[in-house]
Amino acid sequence: MRNKKKIKGLLLKQLVLILFISCAAVMSPPGGPKDETPPELIETFPPDGTTYFEGGRVELLFSEYLDENTVDRAIAILPSLKEKPDITYSGKKVYIDFPDSLFMNQTYIISINRDLGDEHRVKLSQGIQVAFSTGPQIDQGAISGTVQYSKDASLNLWKIQNELDQIKFYERVPDYVIDASSEGHYEFKFLSLGEYRIAAVDRTLSGTPIVSDRFAYGLSWLPIIGLGSDENVEGVNIQIPDRLGGIRMISAESYQESWGRISFSESIKDVINEIQLEITDDDSSMVNADFFEDPKDNEKLYFLLDDPMNGYISIKSKTLNKWNTTLVDSGSIRVKMESNIDTVALSIVQPNAKYQLHIESDHIRPLKIIFSNLVELDQYENLFSMLKDSVLIPYTINWDSPISLNLAPKENWEPRSTYNLKISRDEITPAFGMALKDSITSIAFKTSDYQGFGSLIINSHHNSNSSIIAELIKMEKSDTVFRSVVNLKGTTTMDNVPEGNYSLMFFQDSDSNMQYSHGRIDPYRTAEWFYHYPDTVKIRTNWDIELQEIDLNPIQ
């Protein structure tokens, strides 16, 4: 009987505990469709726009229960306070306790960034700003624009305090910080009269001083943004580079005692003829070597030593500067070279059965043939038999490197056709490893239709003393870029542009390097003015696409 009473007592206690936890938990009722609506700010107390604010508690009411873990890092007071306010959370409400030691006649902003999320982890779609003033009015100055960046971006804004601060502003915490929207739009509101400098950074680095050689940033083309009383400065647009500094060596590997491959942080095709590399042994003696690009990957480079080595080598890249820009960073990588028995048979990597060669009607585009291993270059000219419909096709070949060659027919390729390549194992000798597996290797590949080309004619007007560059980038293949100088009459023509969809940008080439410059913070140098044409440019075969009356005047 006693045991039954004990069991009932325990069950009763557990039931009470469960009810207590259920009542105490702050959450919305379960069930219903998945919540994808971001939280909204419903009300503030005191109201947004309150004047003669003396500090104390501010209450923010949201439309949904919030994720407590996001509250503290999502809310900031601008300009920054010496004494950080207490921020607490309860359900749909956030409480901010301001100190009573606020500056007179100062507009303070509660800035809520896109980290704030509801209990379902749905984040704000756009930042929120709420303003209070310790004086008789709310400052109404504003700075707005867009940020071009491949990731989420934030904007740091400094109000310049004195002549020294105009130079060293970036070494202190910014006065104002907001996030750009997912589309790149931003707007600083409630700013007072004064002079400002702005920088766009990756969102993970927002609100911190800028260390110029540690992370990427973008600047405005305006050296100083001067705000009059209640003035609104629009169109302060900024681009952030996707990388900091130059291209870097990131790794290297050896395949045999005399060759290997170096990997870089990004494509080196634009600097392949300027990049400076040297190889030394463990005694710091120079090692002679040839370098040649990887035909399948433009971020990689092969090296071939004059003499085999069994031991470590150091591969060093030298800094490559051009037009006040670092194109390649210095670096060093140590690699062990050793002899291995290669039992893998040589093969042809390209073309294969699925390969299609894109061809042009007025130009013979060669077929690039790529081997899996280095081959001896003292080969006869006619290594291959190439046939189309059983007809032998005459050709010429040109070796790119010990791993690839270009084959071009003496008469142009036929469109939408199948060709067959045949090579005898006895005709080609690998430098390492085994010969071709089969006595005769046969590969069929196809040609495309002839590539279509069109022209773009641009008519604009501008009053810049510096060159204006038009930059056309293919959307389907971002490494296809065309650049042309806009002449003093405002016109430029781009011929032989492959058919497709393109984005169009104009920029003021102040440093005459035909590349857009994002600016530099130390010593301070503004970015170059730019303008993104809002529509997609569609190039069609044998068409002249003409763009009329593009206004490039608002440069300063």
Coordinates of C-alpha atoms in Angstrom, one line a residue:
M1 CA 0.0 0.0 0.0
R2 CA 2.9 2.4 0.9
N3 CA 4.6 1.6 -2.4
K4 CA 1.4 2.5 -4.3
K5 CA 1.2 5.8 -2.5
K6 CA 4.9 6.5 -3.2
I7 CA 4.3 5.8 -6.9
K8 CA 1.3 8.0 -7.0
G9 CA 3.2 10.8 -5.3
L10 CA 6.1 10.5 -7.8
L11 CA 3.7 10.6 -10.7
L12 CA 2.0 13.7 -9.3
K13 CA 5.3 15.5 -8.8
Q14 CA 6.4 14.6 -12.4
L15 CA 3.1 15.9 -13.8
V16 CA 3.4 19.1 -11.9
L17 CA 7.0 19.5 -13.1
I18 CA 6.0 18.9 -16.7
L19 CA 3.1 21.5 -16.4
F20 CA 5.5 24.0 -14.9
I21 CA 8.1 23.6 -17.7
S22 CA 5.4 23.9 -20.3
C23 CA 4.1 27.1 -18.8
A24 CA 7.5 28.6 -18.3
A25 CA 8.8 27.9 -21.8
V26 CA 8.4 31.0 -24.1
M27 CA 7.4 29.7 -27.5
S28 CA 4.7 29.7 -30.0
P29 CA 2.2 26.8 -30.3
P30 CA 3.3 23.9 -32.5
G31 CA 1.7 22.8 -35.7
G32 CA 0.8 24.5 -39.0
P33 CA 2.9 25.2 -42.1
K34 CA 6.6 25.9 -41.9
D35 CA 7.4 29.4 -40.9
E36 CA 9.5 31.2 -43.5
T37 CA 8.4 34.8 -42.6
P38 CA 11.2 36.9 -41.0
P39 CA 10.4 38.7 -37.8
E40 CA 9.2 42.3 -38.0
L41 CA 9.5 45.2 -35.5
I42 CA 6.0 46.0 -34.5
E43 CA 6.4 48.8 -31.9
T44 CA 9.0 50.6 -29.8
F45 CA 8.6 52.3 -26.5
P46 CA 9.4 55.1 -26.3
P47 CA 8.3 55.5 -30.0
D48 CA 10.8 55.7 -32.8
G49 CA 11.7 59.3 -33.4
T50 CA 11.5 60.4 -29.7
T51 CA 13.3 63.6 -28.9
Y52 CA 14.8 64.8 -25.6
F53 CA 15.6 61.2 -24.8
E54 CA 17.3 60.9 -21.4
G55 CA 18.4 57.3 -21.5
G56 CA 16.8 54.5 -19.5
R57 CA 14.9 51.5 -20.9
V58 CA 13.8 51.1 -24.5
E59 CA 11.4 48.3 -25.3
L60 CA 11.2 46.6 -28.8
L61 CA 8.2 44.4 -29.6
F62 CA 8.5 42.0 -32.5
S63 CA 6.0 40.0 -34.5
E64 CA 7.4 36.6 -33.4
Y65 CA 9.2 34.9 -30.6
L66 CA 12.9 35.4 -31.1
D67 CA 15.9 33.1 -31.1
E68 CA 17.6 34.2 -27.9
N69 CA 21.0 33.2 -29.2
T70 CA 20.8 35.9 -32.0
V71 CA 19.6 38.9 -29.9
D72 CA 22.9 40.1 -28.4
R73 CA 25.0 40.0 -31.6
A74 CA 22.3 41.5 -33.7
I75 CA 21.7 44.7 -31.8
A76 CA 24.1 47.7 -31.6
I77 CA 23.9 51.3 -30.6
L78 CA 25.2 53.9 -33.1
P79 CA 27.4 55.9 -32.6
S80 CA 29.1 53.5 -30.2
L81 CA 28.7 54.2 -26.5
K82 CA 31.6 54.1 -24.1
E83 CA 29.4 52.1 -21.7
K84 CA 27.7 49.2 -23.5
P85 CA 24.0 49.1 -22.7
D86 CA 22.4 46.0 -21.1
I87 CA 20.3 44.0 -23.6
T88 CA 17.7 41.5 -22.3
Y89 CA 15.1 39.3 -24.0
S90 CA 11.8 37.9 -23.1
G91 CA 9.6 36.2 -25.7
K92 CA 8.7 38.7 -28.4
K93 CA 10.3 41.6 -26.5
V94 CA 13.8 43.0 -26.3
Y95 CA 14.8 45.5 -23.6
I96 CA 17.7 47.9 -24.0
D97 CA 18.9 49.8 -20.9
F98 CA 20.7 53.0 -22.0
P99 CA 23.1 54.8 -19.6
D100 CA 22.1 58.3 -18.5
S101 CA 25.4 59.7 -19.6
L102 CA 24.4 60.4 -23.2
F103 CA 25.8 63.3 -25.3
M104 CA 23.5 66.4 -25.7
N105 CA 21.9 67.0 -29.0
Q106 CA 23.0 63.6 -30.3
T107 CA 20.9 61.2 -32.4
Y108 CA 21.3 57.6 -31.3
I109 CA 20.4 54.7 -33.5
I110 CA 19.4 51.2 -32.4
S111 CA 20.7 49.2 -35.3
I112 CA 19.4 45.7 -35.7
N113 CA 21.3 43.6 -38.3
R114 CA 20.4 40.5 -40.3
D115 CA 21.6 38.1 -37.6
L116 CA 18.4 38.5 -35.7
G117 CA 16.2 35.5 -36.1
D118 CA 12.9 34.1 -34.8
E119 CA 12.6 30.8 -33.0
H120 CA 12.4 29.0 -36.3
R121 CA 15.8 30.5 -37.2
V122 CA 14.3 32.7 -39.9
K123 CA 16.6 35.8 -40.1
L124 CA 15.7 39.4 -40.9
S125 CA 15.6 40.1 -44.6
Q126 CA 16.9 43.6 -44.1
G127 CA 18.4 45.5 -41.2
I128 CA 16.3 47.9 -39.0
Q129 CA 17.2 51.3 -37.6
V130 CA 15.4 53.1 -34.8
A131 CA 16.3 56.6 -33.8
F132 CA 16.1 58.7 -30.6
S133 CA 17.6 62.1 -30.0
T134 CA 18.8 63.8 -26.7
G135 CA 18.0 67.1 -28.4
P136 CA 15.0 68.8 -30.0
Q137 CA 15.2 67.0 -33.3
I138 CA 16.3 63.8 -35.1
D139 CA 19.1 64.1 -37.5
Q140 CA 17.9 63.3 -41.0
G141 CA 21.1 63.0 -43.0
A142 CA 21.4 59.8 -45.1
I143 CA 24.0 57.9 -47.2
S144 CA 22.9 55.1 -49.4
G145 CA 24.0 53.0 -52.3
T146 CA 24.7 49.4 -53.3
V147 CA 27.6 47.0 -52.7
Q148 CA 28.8 44.5 -55.4
Y149 CA 30.2 41.4 -53.7
S150 CA 29.9 37.7 -54.0
K151 CA 29.0 37.2 -50.3
D152 CA 27.1 39.1 -47.6
A153 CA 28.5 42.5 -47.0
S154 CA 28.4 45.2 -44.3
L155 CA 29.2 48.9 -44.4
N156 CA 31.4 50.7 -41.9
L157 CA 31.0 54.5 -41.6
W158 CA 33.3 56.9 -39.7
K159 CA 32.5 60.5 -38.9
I160 CA 35.8 62.3 -39.3
Q161 CA 36.8 64.1 -36.1
N162 CA 39.9 66.0 -37.0
E163 CA 42.7 66.2 -39.6
L164 CA 44.6 63.2 -38.1
D165 CA 41.4 61.1 -38.1
Q166 CA 41.0 61.8 -41.8
I167 CA 44.1 59.7 -42.3
K168 CA 43.9 57.2 -39.5
F169 CA 40.1 56.7 -39.2
Y170 CA 40.2 53.1 -40.2
E171 CA 42.3 52.2 -37.1
R172 CA 39.4 52.8 -34.8
V173 CA 36.0 51.1 -34.4
P174 CA 33.6 52.6 -37.0
D175 CA 30.9 55.0 -35.7
Y176 CA 28.1 53.4 -37.7
V177 CA 27.7 49.9 -39.0
I178 CA 24.9 48.4 -41.1
D179 CA 24.4 45.3 -43.3
A180 CA 23.7 45.4 -47.0
S181 CA 20.6 43.6 -48.0
S182 CA 20.8 40.3 -49.9
E183 CA 20.5 42.4 -53.1
G184 CA 23.4 44.7 -52.0
H185 CA 21.4 47.8 -51.0
Y186 CA 22.2 49.8 -47.9
E187 CA 21.2 53.1 -46.3
F188 CA 22.6 54.9 -43.3
K189 CA 19.9 57.1 -41.8
F190 CA 19.7 59.7 -39.0
L191 CA 23.2 61.1 -39.7
S192 CA 24.3 64.5 -38.4
L193 CA 26.0 67.2 -40.4
G194 CA 29.7 66.5 -41.0
E195 CA 32.3 64.7 -43.1
Y196 CA 32.3 60.9 -43.4
R197 CA 34.4 58.1 -44.9
I198 CA 33.0 54.7 -45.8
A199 CA 34.3 51.1 -46.4
A200 CA 32.5 47.9 -47.4
V201 CA 33.7 44.7 -45.9
D202 CA 32.7 41.0 -45.6
R203 CA 29.9 40.7 -43.1
T204 CA 31.9 38.6 -40.8
L205 CA 34.3 41.5 -40.3
S206 CA 31.8 44.3 -39.7
G207 CA 32.2 46.8 -36.9
T208 CA 36.0 46.3 -36.5
P209 CA 39.0 48.5 -37.4
I210 CA 40.4 47.7 -40.8
V211 CA 43.7 45.9 -41.0
S212 CA 44.6 46.7 -44.6
D213 CA 46.8 43.7 -45.3
R214 CA 44.5 41.2 -43.5
F215 CA 41.2 41.2 -45.2
A216 CA 39.5 42.5 -48.4
Y217 CA 37.5 45.7 -48.5
G218 CA 36.1 48.2 -51.0
L219 CA 36.1 52.0 -50.9
S220 CA 34.0 54.7 -52.5
W221 CA 35.2 56.8 -55.3
L222 CA 34.3 59.9 -53.1
P223 CA 37.3 60.8 -51.0
I224 CA 35.0 62.5 -48.4
I225 CA 31.3 62.3 -48.1
G226 CA 30.2 65.7 -46.9
L227 CA 26.7 65.8 -45.4
G228 CA 24.8 69.1 -45.0
S229 CA 22.0 69.4 -42.5
D230 CA 19.4 66.7 -43.3
E231 CA 21.2 66.0 -46.7
N232 CA 20.7 62.7 -48.5
V233 CA 23.7 61.5 -50.5
E234 CA 22.6 58.6 -52.8
G235 CA 24.5 56.4 -55.2
V236 CA 27.6 55.8 -53.0
N237 CA 28.3 52.4 -54.7
I238 CA 31.1 50.1 -53.7
Q239 CA 32.7 46.9 -55.0
I240 CA 34.6 44.5 -52.7
P241 CA 37.2 42.3 -54.4
D242 CA 36.8 38.6 -53.9
R243 CA 40.4 38.2 -52.8
L244 CA 43.0 40.1 -50.7
G245 CA 46.3 40.8 -52.3
G246 CA 47.8 38.8 -55.2
I247 CA 47.5 35.3 -56.4
R248 CA 49.2 32.9 -54.0
M249 CA 50.9 29.5 -54.3
I250 CA 49.0 27.2 -52.0
S251 CA 50.5 23.7 -52.6
A252 CA 52.8 21.6 -54.7
E253 CA 53.2 17.9 -55.4
S254 CA 55.8 15.7 -57.2
Y255 CA 55.0 12.9 -59.6
Q256 CA 58.5 11.6 -60.3
E257 CA 62.0 12.6 -59.5
S258 CA 62.0 15.4 -62.1
W259 CA 58.5 16.8 -62.5
G260 CA 55.5 17.9 -60.4
R261 CA 52.6 20.4 -60.2
I262 CA 52.1 23.7 -58.4
S263 CA 48.6 24.9 -57.3
F264 CA 47.6 28.5 -57.0
S265 CA 44.8 30.3 -55.2
E266 CA 43.1 31.3 -58.5
S267 CA 43.6 31.4 -62.2
I268 CA 47.0 32.4 -63.4
K269 CA 46.1 32.6 -67.1
D270 CA 46.5 36.4 -67.2
V271 CA 49.9 36.3 -65.5
I272 CA 51.3 33.1 -67.0
N273 CA 54.0 34.9 -69.0
E274 CA 54.9 37.3 -66.1
I275 CA 54.9 35.0 -63.0
Q276 CA 58.4 34.6 -61.6
L277 CA 59.3 31.3 -60.1
E278 CA 62.6 29.7 -59.0
I279 CA 63.6 26.4 -57.6
T280 CA 66.4 25.7 -55.2
D281 CA 67.7 22.5 -53.5
D282 CA 68.5 22.0 -49.9
D283 CA 71.9 23.7 -50.3
S284 CA 70.1 26.8 -51.7
S285 CA 71.6 26.1 -55.2
M286 CA 69.5 27.0 -58.1
V287 CA 67.8 24.2 -60.0
N288 CA 67.1 24.6 -63.7
A289 CA 63.5 23.9 -64.6
D290 CA 60.9 24.5 -67.2
F291 CA 57.4 25.6 -66.3
F292 CA 54.2 25.0 -68.4
E293 CA 50.5 25.4 -67.7
D294 CA 48.1 22.6 -66.9
P295 CA 45.9 22.5 -70.0
K296 CA 42.9 21.3 -67.9
D297 CA 43.2 23.6 -64.9
N298 CA 44.2 27.3 -65.2
E299 CA 45.0 27.4 -61.5
K300 CA 47.8 24.9 -61.8
L301 CA 51.3 24.9 -63.3
Y302 CA 53.7 22.0 -64.1
F303 CA 57.4 22.1 -63.5
L304 CA 60.0 19.9 -65.1
L305 CA 63.6 19.8 -63.7
D306 CA 66.5 19.5 -66.1
D307 CA 68.0 16.7 -64.0
P308 CA 66.3 14.1 -61.7
M309 CA 66.5 14.8 -58.0
N310 CA 66.1 12.6 -54.9
G311 CA 65.4 15.0 -52.0
Y312 CA 63.7 18.2 -51.1
I313 CA 63.4 21.3 -53.3
S314 CA 62.0 24.7 -52.5
I315 CA 59.7 26.5 -55.0
K316 CA 59.6 30.2 -54.6
S317 CA 57.4 32.8 -56.1
K318 CA 58.4 36.5 -56.3
T319 CA 56.1 39.4 -55.8
L320 CA 54.7 40.7 -59.0
N321 CA 53.5 44.3 -58.9
K322 CA 51.9 46.2 -61.7
W323 CA 50.0 49.5 -61.8
N324 CA 50.3 49.9 -58.0
T325 CA 48.6 46.5 -57.7
T326 CA 50.0 43.2 -56.4
L327 CA 49.2 40.5 -59.0
V328 CA 51.2 37.7 -57.4
D329 CA 52.2 37.3 -53.8
S330 CA 55.6 36.0 -52.8
G331 CA 55.7 32.6 -51.2
S332 CA 57.7 29.4 -50.8
I333 CA 56.8 25.7 -50.7
R334 CA 59.0 22.7 -49.9
V335 CA 58.5 19.5 -51.9
K336 CA 60.1 16.1 -51.7
M337 CA 61.2 14.7 -55.1
E338 CA 61.7 11.0 -55.2
S339 CA 61.8 8.2 -57.8
N340 CA 58.7 6.0 -58.1
I341 CA 57.9 3.1 -60.3
D342 CA 55.0 4.3 -62.5
T343 CA 53.0 1.3 -63.6
V344 CA 50.1 3.3 -65.0
A345 CA 49.6 3.2 -68.8
L346 CA 49.7 6.4 -70.7
S347 CA 46.2 7.6 -71.8
I348 CA 44.6 10.4 -73.8
V349 CA 42.7 12.6 -71.3
Q350 CA 41.2 14.9 -74.0
P351 CA 39.4 14.4 -76.3
N352 CA 37.1 11.6 -75.2
A353 CA 33.9 10.1 -76.5
K354 CA 31.8 12.9 -75.0
Y355 CA 34.0 15.7 -76.1
Q356 CA 32.7 18.4 -78.4
L357 CA 35.0 20.9 -80.2
H358 CA 33.5 24.4 -80.5
I359 CA 34.4 25.7 -83.9
E360 CA 34.3 29.0 -85.9
S361 CA 33.5 29.5 -89.6
D362 CA 36.3 32.0 -90.3
H363 CA 39.0 30.6 -88.0
I364 CA 40.4 27.1 -87.6
R365 CA 40.2 26.4 -83.9
P366 CA 42.7 23.6 -83.0
L367 CA 41.9 20.5 -81.2
K368 CA 43.8 20.3 -77.9
I369 CA 45.1 16.8 -77.2
I370 CA 46.1 16.2 -73.6
F371 CA 48.0 13.2 -72.3
S372 CA 47.9 11.7 -68.8
N373 CA 51.7 11.8 -68.5
L374 CA 54.7 13.6 -70.0
V375 CA 55.7 12.3 -73.4
E376 CA 58.9 12.6 -75.4
L377 CA 58.8 15.5 -77.8
D378 CA 61.1 14.1 -80.4
Q379 CA 58.2 12.5 -82.2
Y380 CA 57.3 12.4 -85.8
E381 CA 54.8 15.0 -87.1
N382 CA 52.2 12.5 -88.2
L383 CA 51.5 10.8 -84.8
F384 CA 47.8 10.4 -85.5
S385 CA 45.5 9.3 -88.2
M386 CA 42.4 11.5 -88.3
L387 CA 39.4 10.4 -90.3
K388 CA 35.9 11.7 -91.1
D389 CA 33.6 9.3 -92.8
S390 CA 36.6 7.0 -93.5
V391 CA 38.3 9.9 -95.3
L392 CA 41.8 10.7 -94.1
I393 CA 42.1 14.4 -93.0
P394 CA 45.5 16.1 -93.3
Y395 CA 46.5 18.2 -90.3
T396 CA 49.4 20.0 -88.6
I397 CA 50.4 19.7 -85.0
N398 CA 52.0 22.1 -82.5
W399 CA 53.3 21.0 -79.1
D400 CA 52.2 23.2 -76.2
S401 CA 54.2 21.3 -73.7
P402 CA 55.4 17.7 -72.9
I403 CA 51.8 17.0 -71.9
S404 CA 49.6 18.6 -74.6
L405 CA 49.6 19.5 -78.3
N406 CA 47.3 21.4 -80.7
L407 CA 46.1 19.6 -83.8
A408 CA 44.6 21.7 -86.6
P409 CA 43.1 20.4 -89.9
K410 CA 44.5 22.0 -93.0
E411 CA 41.0 22.8 -94.1
N412 CA 38.4 23.9 -91.5
W413 CA 36.3 21.5 -89.5
E414 CA 32.9 20.5 -90.7
P415 CA 30.1 21.6 -88.3
R416 CA 28.1 19.0 -86.4
S417 CA 30.3 16.2 -87.5
T418 CA 32.1 13.2 -86.0
Y419 CA 35.9 12.7 -86.4
N420 CA 37.9 9.8 -85.4
L421 CA 41.5 9.9 -84.1
K422 CA 43.8 6.9 -84.2
I423 CA 47.2 6.5 -82.6
S424 CA 49.6 3.6 -82.6
R425 CA 51.3 2.7 -79.3
D426 CA 54.6 2.6 -81.1
E427 CA 54.3 6.2 -82.3
I428 CA 54.5 7.9 -79.0
T429 CA 56.8 7.3 -76.0
P430 CA 56.0 8.3 -72.4
A431 CA 58.7 10.0 -70.4
F432 CA 57.6 8.0 -67.4
G433 CA 55.4 5.0 -66.9
M434 CA 53.9 2.6 -69.3
A435 CA 53.0 3.1 -73.0
L436 CA 49.5 3.2 -74.3
K437 CA 47.6 0.2 -73.2
D438 CA 46.2 -0.8 -76.7
S439 CA 48.3 -1.2 -79.8
I440 CA 45.9 1.2 -81.6
T441 CA 43.9 3.8 -79.6
S442 CA 40.8 5.1 -81.3
I443 CA 38.8 8.1 -80.1
A444 CA 35.7 9.6 -81.7
F445 CA 34.8 13.3 -81.0
K446 CA 32.3 15.7 -82.4
T447 CA 32.3 19.3 -83.6
S448 CA 29.6 21.9 -82.7
D449 CA 27.8 24.2 -85.0
Y450 CA 29.8 27.2 -86.0
Q451 CA 30.1 29.7 -83.1
G452 CA 28.0 32.8 -83.8
F453 CA 29.4 36.3 -83.3
G454 CA 27.8 39.7 -83.0
S455 CA 28.9 43.3 -82.3
L456 CA 28.1 45.8 -79.5
I457 CA 28.0 49.5 -80.3
I458 CA 27.8 51.8 -77.3
N459 CA 26.8 55.4 -77.4
S460 CA 27.2 57.5 -74.3
H461 CA 28.2 60.9 -73.0
H462 CA 30.6 61.8 -70.3
N463 CA 32.8 64.6 -69.1
S464 CA 35.7 62.7 -67.5
N465 CA 39.3 63.7 -68.0
S466 CA 40.3 60.0 -67.4
S467 CA 39.6 57.1 -69.7
I468 CA 36.3 55.3 -69.4
I469 CA 36.4 51.6 -69.9
A470 CA 33.5 49.5 -71.0
E471 CA 33.7 45.9 -69.6
L472 CA 31.5 43.1 -71.0
I473 CA 31.4 39.9 -69.0
K474 CA 29.7 36.7 -70.2
M475 CA 27.2 35.6 -67.6
E476 CA 27.5 31.9 -68.4
K477 CA 31.3 32.0 -68.3
S478 CA 32.7 34.8 -66.1
D479 CA 36.2 34.4 -67.4
T480 CA 35.1 35.6 -70.9
V481 CA 35.7 39.3 -70.6
F482 CA 35.9 42.1 -73.3
R483 CA 37.2 45.6 -72.5
S484 CA 37.2 48.6 -74.7
V485 CA 38.0 52.3 -74.2
V486 CA 35.1 54.7 -74.6
N487 CA 36.4 57.6 -76.8
L488 CA 35.9 61.3 -76.2
K489 CA 32.7 61.3 -78.3
G490 CA 31.3 58.7 -75.9
T491 CA 31.3 55.8 -78.4
T492 CA 32.9 52.4 -78.4
T493 CA 32.5 49.2 -80.5
M494 CA 33.2 45.6 -79.6
D495 CA 33.4 43.3 -82.5
N496 CA 33.5 39.5 -82.7
V497 CA 31.7 39.0 -79.4
P498 CA 30.4 35.4 -79.1
E499 CA 26.7 35.0 -78.9
G500 CA 25.2 35.0 -75.4
N501 CA 24.1 37.0 -72.4
Y502 CA 26.5 39.6 -70.9
S503 CA 26.7 42.1 -68.0
L504 CA 28.1 45.5 -68.8
M505 CA 30.0 47.8 -66.5
F506 CA 31.8 51.1 -67.1
F507 CA 34.6 52.4 -64.9
Q508 CA 36.9 55.4 -64.8
D509 CA 40.4 54.1 -65.5
S510 CA 42.3 56.6 -63.4
D511 CA 45.5 54.6 -63.2
S512 CA 45.4 53.5 -66.9
N513 CA 45.7 49.8 -66.3
M514 CA 42.5 48.6 -67.9
Q515 CA 41.4 47.0 -64.6
Y516 CA 39.0 48.2 -62.0
S517 CA 40.7 49.5 -58.8
H518 CA 38.9 49.0 -55.5
G519 CA 40.8 51.7 -53.6
R520 CA 43.4 51.6 -50.9
I521 CA 43.0 52.6 -47.2
D522 CA 46.7 53.1 -46.3
P523 CA 47.8 55.4 -47.9
Y524 CA 44.3 56.4 -48.7
R525 CA 43.4 56.2 -52.4
T526 CA 39.8 56.3 -53.6
A527 CA 38.2 53.5 -55.7
E528 CA 37.5 54.2 -59.3
W529 CA 34.0 55.4 -60.3
F530 CA 31.9 52.6 -61.8
Y531 CA 28.4 52.1 -63.3
H532 CA 26.6 48.9 -63.9
Y533 CA 24.3 48.9 -66.9
P534 CA 21.0 47.7 -65.5
D535 CA 19.9 45.4 -68.3
T536 CA 21.3 42.2 -69.7
V537 CA 23.1 42.7 -73.0
K538 CA 22.1 40.0 -75.4
I539 CA 24.5 39.4 -78.3
R540 CA 23.0 37.7 -81.3
T541 CA 24.8 36.1 -84.3
N542 CA 25.4 38.6 -87.1
W543 CA 23.6 41.4 -85.3
D544 CA 24.9 44.8 -84.3
I545 CA 23.4 45.6 -80.9
E546 CA 23.4 49.3 -80.3
L547 CA 23.0 50.9 -76.9
Q548 CA 21.9 54.6 -77.0
E549 CA 22.4 57.6 -74.7
I550 CA 24.0 56.0 -71.7
D551 CA 24.7 58.8 -69.2
L552 CA 28.2 58.4 -67.7
N553 CA 28.4 62.0 -66.4
P554 CA 27.9 61.7 -62.6
I555 CA 31.5 60.7 -62.1
Q556 CA 32.3 63.0 -59.1

